[in-house]
């Protein structure tokens, strides 16, 4: 059930260049291979990105995230679009796009499922979680299931070592995983169910929606989810029990330990 | 006995801790109000007097870094916050920004005012979606009440903050690579000098500071440098987040004065998991030389950790118990460095590639007798010759693990494979997929036994 290296089998969250075109019609490509409507909205968003920086070139990373929010990967059209917006060559854009692991060179699944297999998570069980998921999904690292739902990855340390073993789904935290919890998450994602991360928004969004946020366009979900998980608060809990405080501080402020978020 | 003390963590258990209103209710933005009534040069002096040292790993005095900026020439100057937390084991800035982003925003405003910056940037790694959401919203909240924008609180000071998401590259935690990345280029380190203080972002004077460093500034300004120096040691002042992970009973964030020991922290964290013995640990992330149980009482301050042969780094304490194979651990870290090497300089690009091959062959039971010496020779040719600290960091786990566990490497070579059962280190039971290759494993010898004892 693994797919070809191009990863283009039956994907629901991806479309080839010229995605505005309905089947059977060959819409004339816009300036960079996009249909006119897509091109217009991309151009408006790109202008907003560029306006955040003293130098327009600084907008390239967010602009590549933006391209992924439309195409589900950094397409040829997307590279040409960025080059045109910034007045640089396609080669210069490609050089940047190929340097960073979050930019995909082939259509990505609706969900990127990344298992941390850096040393600490690997030793605590991450290696077995990855192997189990790989077997369960029938794909290896950087491959996509043939329903287009999941791209499986080994990921490097994601700054959540106190929650090891960690899995990321579209870069939301799934803490303290086991092979069973990880396969359940992927089963539910493939069944189209809403899945909640341990620390993050109430539900995991799609790869394209995530990419739009990373381009700097908020989705108004910042206030969803918790402020901290238990390990984040481990030291604070003990200090509170003891009434410990810094020099001149007032212990036991009007916080309510145990009551997070909501 | 050094005790835990909550400063940065103090609001993290509050309901909706990430909201501006929560932060203000707990005294937030008192530092900014005080700072805006001070001369910028006095703020720089206050931070110098506090002894605050960079919390991103290098430990460079923050006030001195600010003081390196050349005199104002009328052109722009920048603050860039390094929120690209990616060093293996390091997990303090991400939870800080998730739980209390306003701490960072207030610090960034005060720092910008102190150095004469009107446009600051927070470069956060792209692989933490919800943290990026929280930061964008924190900036928006601060702007709505006039902490950002023009004429902040009637002071005449203007500031915008742009939160910028990276796209997956460990090297962008290196400050000059981060600047190149922020300029829309491949994230590769720059030749220094010129240092960022003179030619940084867009070749303008720039301060690059770590998240925790910047977040520590409001407290120093509000309570004074004496308050800060009352914590920690003489040369390593103040509070710091100590991140315990691995085979510890209660992993997590423990905020304490610098100089606390791992033994003290372990007491707080319930000791090692299941009462097993501590085998090796990193004091400050995978790029800092390994410590063992003999370093349990080393004070975790810059000087003491340095004198004991490692670096305080980011206080990322990854703890591994006796079930863990040190060769497996180091081999995996080496995969990481090889993957993340930016390719700019030959010692790191080629060196990490060869280190990885040799470690894989030792781990896989095909090690050769001279391999340990070849590893050390390779490390010797990388250390000090690479363009930036990534190459140096790649050698740390290898040379230190050979120093403390050379016998264990030799056992992999002699026994034609790894004598450890990987499932013994995991947090859940499972049956290893591939039978262990070595005869020692087959006979049950060494499996789960104390490491290094063969």
XYZ file of C-alpha atoms in Angstrom:
716
model
C 0.000 0.000 0.000
C 2.954 2.282 -0.228
C 2.873 4.719 -3.076
C 5.321 5.677 -5.740
C 8.058 8.160 -4.863
C 6.055 10.913 -6.493
C 3.426 10.307 -3.841
C 0.662 11.273 -6.205
C -1.746 8.399 -5.741
C -5.295 9.402 -4.959
C -4.408 12.304 -2.689
C -7.315 14.353 -1.415
C -5.316 17.280 -0.105
C -3.295 18.037 -3.155
C -3.688 19.155 -6.702
C -1.332 19.512 -9.588
C -0.298 22.806 -11.080
C -3.223 24.707 -12.531
C -5.534 23.507 -9.780
C -8.237 25.986 -10.686
C -8.952 24.026 -13.804
C -11.923 21.727 -13.592
C -11.500 18.273 -15.092
C -11.513 18.327 -18.838
C -10.984 22.033 -19.226
C -7.601 23.469 -19.822
C -7.653 26.836 -18.174
C -4.943 29.103 -19.506
C -2.200 29.308 -16.914
C -1.760 32.631 -15.174
C 1.492 34.456 -14.873
C 3.003 31.682 -12.787
C 0.832 28.731 -13.711
C -2.102 29.540 -11.424
C -5.618 30.368 -12.491
C -6.596 34.023 -12.241
C -8.561 33.743 -8.988
C -5.881 31.815 -7.170
C -3.222 34.121 -8.515
C -5.114 37.186 -7.337
C -5.512 35.919 -3.783
C -1.932 34.674 -3.652
C -0.683 38.033 -4.866
C -2.690 39.889 -2.235
C -1.380 37.594 0.509
C 2.185 37.924 -0.766
C 1.910 41.706 -0.592
C 0.772 41.418 3.026
C 3.721 39.171 3.830
C 6.272 41.464 2.196
C 4.877 44.463 4.101
C 5.953 42.893 7.404
C 9.644 43.307 6.622
C 12.044 46.161 5.859
C 13.402 44.041 2.986
C 10.933 42.106 0.784
C 13.297 39.140 0.439
C 12.662 38.353 4.131
C 9.195 37.330 3.013
C 10.432 34.284 1.132
C 10.067 31.737 3.958
C 6.491 32.735 4.805
C 5.719 32.955 1.086
C 6.822 29.348 0.611
C 4.544 28.345 3.499
C 1.803 30.280 1.670
C 2.414 28.336 -1.542
C 2.119 25.094 0.436
C -1.196 26.296 1.845
C -2.561 26.335 -1.715
C -0.773 23.456 -3.411
C 0.049 21.183 -0.477
C 3.729 21.340 -1.427
C 6.186 23.701 -3.063
C 5.099 23.294 -6.644
C 6.873 24.530 -9.738
C 4.172 27.172 -10.063
C 4.776 28.185 -6.478
C 8.482 28.621 -7.022
C 7.867 30.782 -10.091
C 5.288 32.777 -8.173
C 7.703 33.549 -5.304
C 10.451 34.449 -7.761
C 8.168 36.845 -9.565
C 6.912 38.475 -6.374
C 10.417 39.081 -5.054
C 12.219 39.805 -8.304
C 14.655 36.925 -7.866
C 15.322 33.845 -9.966
C 13.541 30.524 -9.695
C 16.922 28.990 -8.893
C 17.309 31.303 -5.910
C 13.876 30.302 -4.631
C 14.597 26.601 -5.181
C 17.886 26.901 -3.326
C 15.986 28.097 -0.265
C 13.026 25.728 -0.634
C 15.301 22.687 -0.729
C 17.242 23.731 2.372
C 14.382 23.503 4.873
C 12.711 20.227 5.799
C 9.198 21.657 6.180
C 9.034 22.530 2.502
C 7.782 19.535 0.586
C 8.991 18.776 -2.887
C 6.116 16.456 -3.673
C 2.451 16.581 -2.706
C 2.082 16.013 1.022
C -0.633 14.060 2.756
C -3.415 15.879 4.571
C -1.546 15.148 7.792
C 2.166 15.007 8.410
C 2.700 12.486 11.184
C 6.184 12.869 12.607
C 7.653 10.569 15.204
C 10.639 11.915 17.097
C 13.493 9.476 16.664
C 16.238 11.702 18.002
C 18.145 9.966 20.796
C 16.013 10.592 23.853
C 12.606 9.916 22.289
C 14.048 6.996 20.298
C 15.363 5.323 23.433
C 12.167 5.940 25.372
C 10.163 4.176 22.665
C 10.143 6.428 19.604
C 11.936 3.879 17.455
C 9.302 1.243 18.178
C 6.476 3.750 17.626
C 7.893 4.658 14.233
C 8.341 1.003 13.250
C 4.827 0.153 14.378
C 3.318 3.090 12.482
C 5.356 2.305 9.411
C 4.085 -1.261 9.424
C 0.530 -0.202 10.231
C 0.390 2.422 7.487
C 2.485 0.528 4.956
C 4.762 3.462 4.264
C 8.269 4.460 5.241
C 9.876 7.772 6.091
C 8.712 10.635 3.876
C 6.105 8.475 2.143
C 2.378 9.047 1.890
C -0.441 6.566 2.343
C -2.286 5.915 -0.887
C -5.470 7.516 0.410
C -3.463 10.744 0.635
C -4.201 11.065 4.341
C -0.854 10.659 6.016
C 2.757 11.428 5.255
C 4.930 9.600 7.772
C 8.212 11.119 8.896
C 10.988 10.646 11.361
C 11.467 14.040 12.968
C 14.279 15.545 14.967
C 14.031 16.898 18.501
C 10.925 19.047 18.776
C 11.574 20.643 22.161
C 9.227 18.448 24.176
C 11.720 15.975 25.682
C 9.941 16.034 29.036
C 6.937 14.515 27.222
C 8.867 11.709 25.495
C 8.086 9.783 23.388
C 6.607 12.553 21.249
C 4.675 12.493 17.990
C 3.753 15.585 15.977
C 0.703 15.748 13.722
C 0.829 18.794 11.474
C 3.213 20.164 14.091
C 0.845 19.888 17.017
C 2.078 18.022 20.107
C 0.976 14.451 20.844
C 2.792 13.745 24.084
C 3.746 10.525 25.879
C 2.877 8.222 22.996
C 2.843 4.440 22.760
C 2.539 2.332 19.606
C -1.144 1.833 20.474
C -1.992 5.521 20.966
C -0.078 6.482 17.843
C -1.831 3.970 15.585
C -5.201 4.954 17.045
C -4.509 8.579 16.135
C -3.659 7.671 12.563
C -6.694 5.405 12.256
C -8.951 8.231 13.375
C -7.288 10.725 11.063
C -7.759 8.376 8.118
C -11.411 7.859 9.083
C -11.909 11.622 8.857
C -12.505 12.111 12.581
C -11.464 15.187 14.518
C -8.381 14.478 16.567
C -7.177 16.617 19.472
C -3.510 17.069 20.258
C -2.273 16.899 23.855
C -1.105 20.502 23.787
C -2.450 22.561 20.918
C -5.687 23.591 19.260
C -8.882 21.640 19.958
C -8.478 19.708 16.728
C -5.619 19.114 14.316
C -6.075 21.154 11.134
C -5.014 20.094 7.639
C -1.515 20.505 6.224
C -2.748 23.320 4.004
C -4.488 25.148 6.854
C -1.370 24.755 8.994
C 0.796 26.141 6.210
C -1.376 29.225 5.988
C -0.896 29.911 9.702
C 2.868 29.438 9.341
C 2.753 32.027 6.554
C 1.599 34.423 9.266
C -2.165 34.405 8.712
C -3.801 33.592 12.074
C -6.731 31.158 12.240
C -8.075 32.572 15.512
C -7.361 29.370 17.429
C -4.659 30.728 19.761
C -6.960 30.566 22.773
C -7.850 26.908 22.285
C -6.154 24.206 24.324
C -4.106 24.208 27.478
C -1.381 26.548 28.643
C 0.819 23.779 29.913
C 0.947 20.051 30.451
C 1.940 18.459 33.754
C 5.706 18.142 33.070
C 5.849 21.847 32.215
C 4.455 22.534 35.696
C 6.430 19.842 37.580
C 8.832 22.176 39.363
C 6.215 24.848 39.954
C 3.876 22.382 41.665
C 6.586 21.433 44.169
C 7.544 25.059 44.798
C 3.876 25.908 45.438
C 3.504 23.077 47.943
C 6.460 24.458 49.866
C 5.490 28.098 49.485
C 8.876 28.656 47.840
C 9.421 32.056 46.331
C 12.171 34.206 44.915
C 13.802 36.886 47.124
C 11.162 39.478 47.884
C 8.418 37.561 46.108
C 4.996 36.767 47.475
C 4.289 33.065 47.486
C 0.910 31.610 46.698
C -0.456 34.236 44.386
C -4.065 34.020 43.434
C -3.537 31.281 40.937
C -5.471 28.108 41.070
C -3.130 25.165 40.703
C -4.717 22.380 38.765
C -7.050 24.652 36.903
C -5.531 25.133 33.525
C -6.942 26.754 30.421
C -10.612 27.036 29.840
C 20.586 23.042 49.651
C 19.384 25.054 46.714
C 15.623 25.311 46.408
C 13.303 25.592 43.489
C 11.936 29.065 42.978
C 9.323 30.187 40.506
C 10.008 33.408 38.603
C 9.367 32.887 34.885
C 7.219 29.852 35.685
C 5.205 31.716 38.313
C 2.161 32.328 36.109
C 2.177 29.094 34.174
C -0.487 27.371 36.301
C -2.898 30.285 36.135
C -6.144 29.858 34.200
C -5.568 30.985 30.596
C -2.011 31.801 31.516
C -1.163 32.973 27.997
C -3.582 35.893 28.027
C -2.321 39.429 28.502
C -4.920 40.024 31.213
C -3.589 37.065 33.213
C -0.038 38.300 32.865
C -0.965 41.820 33.968
C -2.954 40.472 36.921
C 0.281 38.882 38.158
C 2.327 42.026 37.876
C 3.208 41.811 34.199
C 4.294 44.997 32.383
C 5.391 46.699 35.600
C 8.918 46.330 34.245
C 8.051 48.074 30.987
C 6.381 50.995 32.763
C 9.465 51.429 34.889
C 11.824 50.997 31.931
C 10.148 53.694 29.842
C 10.896 56.210 32.599
C 14.588 55.285 32.522
C 17.317 56.329 30.115
C 18.184 53.486 27.698
C 21.815 53.585 28.831
C 20.699 53.077 32.445
C 18.735 50.007 31.370
C 21.811 48.564 29.694
C 23.751 49.219 32.899
C 21.074 47.552 35.026
C 21.265 44.406 32.921
C 25.075 44.528 33.034
C 24.911 44.846 36.825
C 22.541 41.888 37.060
C 25.163 39.631 35.506
C 22.464 38.062 33.279
C 24.168 35.709 30.854
C 22.691 34.391 27.633
C 20.340 31.504 28.323
C 20.595 30.089 24.790
C 23.726 28.105 25.477
C 26.783 30.279 25.083
C 26.324 32.188 28.339
C 27.603 35.499 27.020
C 26.749 38.450 29.311
C 23.569 40.008 27.881
C 24.219 43.567 29.003
C 27.672 43.482 27.464
C 26.198 42.226 24.185
C 23.780 45.163 24.172
C 26.648 47.512 24.975
C 28.575 46.362 21.892
C 26.210 48.168 19.548
C 27.946 51.155 17.918
C 26.654 54.661 18.678
C 23.360 55.610 17.050
C 23.917 56.774 13.466
C 20.264 57.483 12.778
C 19.725 54.222 10.874
C 17.758 51.185 12.039
C 18.946 48.806 14.760
C 17.329 45.469 15.406
C 16.492 43.025 18.154
C 16.100 39.459 16.928
C 14.830 36.943 19.461
C 16.189 33.469 18.874
C 13.164 31.229 19.438
C 14.483 28.448 17.212
C 14.813 26.025 20.120
C 16.088 22.803 18.512
C 19.101 21.547 20.463
C 18.351 17.925 21.396
C 17.168 17.863 24.992
C 16.328 21.547 25.111
C 12.662 22.103 25.872
C 12.285 25.287 27.932
C 11.550 28.139 25.503
C 8.733 26.336 23.711
C 6.733 25.702 26.933
C 7.521 29.253 28.072
C 6.041 30.711 24.885
C 3.087 28.331 25.024
C 2.239 29.186 28.647
C 3.337 32.802 28.956
C 4.227 34.519 25.688
C 3.700 37.969 27.233
C 6.796 37.415 29.342
C 8.783 37.346 26.118
C 6.889 40.229 24.511
C 7.447 42.511 27.520
C 11.128 41.580 27.562
C 11.419 42.273 23.846
C 9.855 45.719 24.236
C 12.181 46.669 27.098
C 15.229 45.312 25.275
C 14.271 47.175 22.091
C 13.896 50.408 24.032
C 17.282 49.857 25.674
C 19.119 49.341 22.379
C 17.169 51.837 20.252
C 15.298 49.324 18.112
C 11.955 50.154 16.481
C 11.345 46.849 14.727
C 12.027 43.601 16.550
C 11.715 40.054 15.236
C 10.933 36.791 16.956
C 12.262 33.898 14.892
C 10.411 30.809 16.087
C 10.968 27.375 14.609
C 8.189 26.409 12.219
C 7.524 23.032 13.830
C 5.496 24.332 16.757
C 2.208 25.464 15.260
C 0.363 26.328 18.451
C 3.283 28.278 19.886
C 3.343 30.358 16.708
C -0.399 30.999 17.100
C 0.122 32.095 20.711
C 2.960 34.450 19.758
C 0.986 36.072 16.943
C -1.923 36.587 19.320
C 0.340 37.882 22.104
C 1.700 40.561 19.781
C -1.831 41.454 18.700
C -2.998 41.699 22.329
C -0.049 43.890 23.274
C -0.720 46.142 20.316
C -4.411 46.508 21.202
C -3.582 48.011 24.589
C -0.746 50.206 23.358
C 2.299 48.238 24.521
C 3.279 48.061 20.851
C 2.829 50.548 18.041
C 3.585 54.242 18.098
C 4.221 56.385 21.168
C 4.081 53.434 23.566
C 2.439 54.510 26.868
C 3.078 58.127 25.924
C 6.837 57.652 25.955
C 7.439 58.643 22.363
C 8.966 55.210 21.754
C 7.702 53.252 18.730
C 8.007 49.515 18.214
C 6.653 46.797 15.958
C 7.311 43.104 16.515
C 7.181 40.638 13.638
C 6.859 36.975 14.561
C 8.534 34.912 11.872
C 8.171 31.139 11.468
C 11.161 29.139 10.294
C 10.794 26.040 8.181
C 12.816 23.282 9.786
C 16.582 23.653 10.136
C 18.524 23.183 13.388
C 21.369 25.351 12.104
C 19.106 28.413 12.226
C 19.603 28.406 15.993
C 23.126 29.650 15.245
C 22.693 33.392 15.390
C 24.209 34.362 12.058
C 22.497 31.477 10.231
C 19.290 32.702 11.820
C 19.904 36.179 10.405
C 20.517 34.788 6.915
C 17.339 32.734 7.217
C 15.413 35.799 8.360
C 16.710 37.605 5.288
C 15.112 34.903 3.129
C 18.234 32.894 2.410
C 19.430 29.380 3.187
C 20.269 29.331 6.863
C 24.043 29.161 6.789
C 26.346 30.798 9.321
C 28.291 33.926 8.461
C 31.959 34.605 8.906
C 32.594 36.587 12.101
C 33.690 39.332 12.454
C 31.777 41.411 11.715
C 29.605 40.362 14.625
C 25.853 40.998 14.541
C 26.282 43.893 16.979
C 28.029 45.766 14.165
C 26.576 44.153 11.030
C 23.615 41.906 11.760
C 20.182 41.886 10.153
C 20.369 43.757 6.837
C 23.971 44.578 7.816
C 22.690 46.861 10.581
C 23.567 46.750 14.311
C 21.624 43.839 15.785
C 21.218 42.112 19.131
C 20.322 38.418 18.965
C 19.132 37.057 22.307
C 17.529 33.795 23.402
C 13.888 33.651 24.537
C 14.654 32.950 28.205
C 17.273 35.702 28.293
C 14.816 38.280 26.982
C 12.024 36.986 29.232
C 14.309 37.452 32.248
C 14.725 41.169 31.574
C 11.360 42.479 32.892
C 11.969 40.968 36.347
C 15.455 42.475 36.525
C 14.166 45.911 35.575
C 11.169 45.728 37.890
C 12.964 44.315 40.953
C 16.492 45.531 40.368
C 19.834 43.941 39.605
C 20.463 43.206 43.296
C 17.373 41.034 43.378
C 18.782 39.018 40.479
C 22.304 38.689 41.866
C 20.866 37.449 45.172
C 20.120 34.244 43.278
C 22.692 31.884 41.784
C 26.437 32.109 42.168
C 28.820 35.039 41.943
C 29.559 34.612 38.238
C 26.425 32.719 37.245
C 23.712 34.903 38.670
C 19.969 34.545 38.698
C 17.360 31.937 37.948
C 17.201 29.437 35.133
C 14.943 26.759 33.741
C 16.365 23.272 34.227
C 14.706 20.784 31.872
C 14.784 17.200 33.122
C 13.974 14.494 30.615
C 14.553 10.809 30.107
C 14.568 8.120 32.770
C 13.528 10.349 35.628
C 10.372 9.773 37.674
C 8.884 13.233 37.086
C 10.387 14.808 33.960
C 9.680 18.481 33.405
C 10.712 22.073 33.935
C 12.360 22.953 37.249
C 13.146 26.632 37.774
C 15.957 27.197 40.230
C 18.959 29.415 40.899
C 22.022 28.616 38.806
C 24.376 26.416 40.795
C 21.827 23.809 41.833
C 23.099 20.243 41.358
C 21.580 17.317 39.512
C 21.409 15.444 42.802
C 19.217 18.197 44.229
C 17.081 18.333 41.109
C 16.678 14.552 41.097
C 15.495 14.685 44.698
C 12.742 17.043 43.585
C 11.922 14.976 40.530
C 11.465 11.703 42.384
C 14.793 10.145 41.436
C 15.535 7.866 38.539
C 12.709 5.813 37.078
C 12.204 2.555 38.968
C 15.210 3.208 41.165
C 17.604 2.299 38.358
C 21.106 3.743 38.257
C 21.950 6.886 36.332
C 24.430 5.991 33.597
C 25.078 9.195 31.635
C 23.494 12.609 31.108
C 23.872 15.829 29.182
C 24.174 18.998 31.247
C 23.148 21.322 28.423
C 21.903 19.461 25.384
C 23.504 16.910 23.094
C 26.281 19.299 22.031
C 27.689 19.446 25.547
C 30.044 16.646 26.613
C 28.349 13.843 28.556
C 28.503 13.586 32.305
C 28.079 10.456 34.426
C 26.971 9.673 37.975
C 30.283 11.031 39.224
C 29.048 14.533 38.311
C 25.838 14.438 40.358
C 27.208 17.052 42.740
C 28.695 19.400 40.141
C 27.054 22.801 40.629
C 25.138 23.619 37.466
C 26.656 27.018 36.807
C 28.817 28.090 33.869
C 32.132 27.874 35.721
C 31.668 24.584 37.580
C 30.303 22.682 34.586
C 33.124 24.063 32.451
C 35.728 23.047 35.001
C 34.297 19.524 35.025
C 34.811 19.263 31.276
C 31.439 20.136 29.803
C 29.230 23.188 29.264
C 26.107 24.436 31.017
C 24.539 25.068 27.609
C 20.760 25.282 27.825
C 20.421 23.292 31.075
C 18.854 20.488 29.052
C 19.393 17.558 31.403
C 18.729 14.374 29.445
C 19.061 11.479 31.850
C 19.798 7.940 30.695
C 19.721 4.983 33.034
C 21.718 1.773 33.046
C 19.507 0.103 30.420
C 20.677 2.471 27.672
C 23.416 1.619 25.213
C 25.704 4.631 24.964
C 26.762 3.682 21.431
C 23.139 3.690 20.279
C 22.558 7.075 21.929
C 25.651 8.679 20.450
C 25.117 7.110 17.041
C 21.649 8.652 16.881
C 22.857 12.080 17.902
C 25.477 11.786 15.185
C 22.768 11.028 12.622
C 21.180 14.276 13.755
C 24.329 16.357 13.262
C 24.965 14.798 9.853
C 21.365 15.559 8.858
C 21.498 19.128 10.125
C 24.983 20.075 8.911
C 24.358 22.970 6.544
C 27.072 21.890 4.150
C 28.938 25.167 4.129
C 32.256 23.936 5.534
C 34.116 20.742 4.734
C 35.120 19.564 8.244
C 31.494 19.458 9.392
C 29.841 18.345 6.151
C 32.285 15.513 5.452
C 33.244 14.817 9.040
C 29.728 14.181 10.311
C 29.114 11.970 7.263
C 32.069 9.745 8.151
C 31.349 9.753 11.877
C 27.876 8.488 11.119
C 29.118 5.638 8.909
C 31.594 4.418 11.486
C 29.139 4.575 14.361
C 26.548 2.699 12.316
C 29.042 -0.027 11.583
C 30.063 -0.368 15.226
C 26.427 -0.426 16.318
C 25.582 -2.973 13.612
C 28.268 -5.425 14.633
C 30.697 -4.651 11.839
C 33.077 -2.460 13.759
C 36.781 -2.820 13.188
C 39.480 -2.737 15.786
C 40.820 0.685 14.842
C 37.367 2.304 14.642
C 37.444 3.939 18.060
C 40.728 5.633 17.245
C 39.438 6.659 13.817
C 36.428 8.276 15.515
C 38.696 10.210 17.864
C 40.943 11.252 14.979
C 37.945 12.474 12.981
C 36.676 14.448 15.972
C 40.106 15.973 16.378
C 39.940 17.133 12.763
C 36.501 18.710 13.187
C 36.797 20.362 16.593
C 37.985 23.921 16.187
C 38.115 23.631 12.404
C 34.443 23.867 11.571
C 32.846 27.149 10.524
C 30.437 27.267 13.465
C 29.627 25.467 16.694
C 27.556 22.729 15.046
C 30.681 20.822 14.038
C 32.229 21.200 17.479
C 28.976 20.066 19.060
C 28.896 16.939 16.905
C 32.179 15.791 18.435
C 31.129 16.319 22.071
C 28.987 13.213 22.599
C 31.513 11.026 20.765
C 34.697 12.075 22.549
C 33.049 12.224 25.960
C 31.333 8.846 25.596
C 34.590 7.228 24.509
C 36.280 8.858 27.504
C 33.800 7.319 29.940
C 32.622 4.189 28.121
C 35.417 3.069 25.837
C 34.929 -0.523 27.008
C 31.354 -0.441 25.800
C 32.438 0.587 22.298
C 35.032 -2.185 22.350
C 32.382 -4.689 23.439
C 30.308 -3.819 20.353
C 33.342 -4.456 18.161
C 34.482 -7.625 19.907
C 30.968 -9.014 20.328
C 29.953 -8.121 16.762
C 26.918 -6.147 17.827
C 24.973 -4.407 20.546
C 24.665 -6.293 23.822
C 21.690 -4.261 25.042
C 17.991 -4.951 24.801
C 16.481 -1.720 23.413
C 13.051 -2.496 24.854
C 14.442 -2.273 28.391
C 14.893 1.481 27.907
C 11.395 2.183 26.591
C 8.493 3.438 28.670
C 6.204 0.670 27.405
C 6.781 -3.058 26.994
C 7.386 -4.441 23.517
C 9.221 -7.229 21.789
C 12.223 -6.010 19.795
C 11.670 -6.599 16.070
C 15.138 -7.668 15.090
C 16.897 -10.325 17.118
C 19.973 -8.929 18.774
C 22.959 -9.900 16.676
C 25.582 -10.651 19.241
C 26.334 -13.874 20.976
C 26.420 -12.016 24.248
C 22.841 -10.963 23.757
C 21.753 -14.441 22.814
C 23.171 -15.820 25.999
C 21.477 -13.122 28.009
C 24.747 -11.616 29.124
C 24.747 -7.887 29.653
C 21.138 -7.501 28.652
C 19.782 -4.770 30.833
C 22.880 -4.996 32.931
C 24.730 -2.013 34.247
C 26.336 -0.156 31.389
C 30.034 0.240 31.067
C 30.712 -2.757 33.213
C 32.187 -4.964 30.557
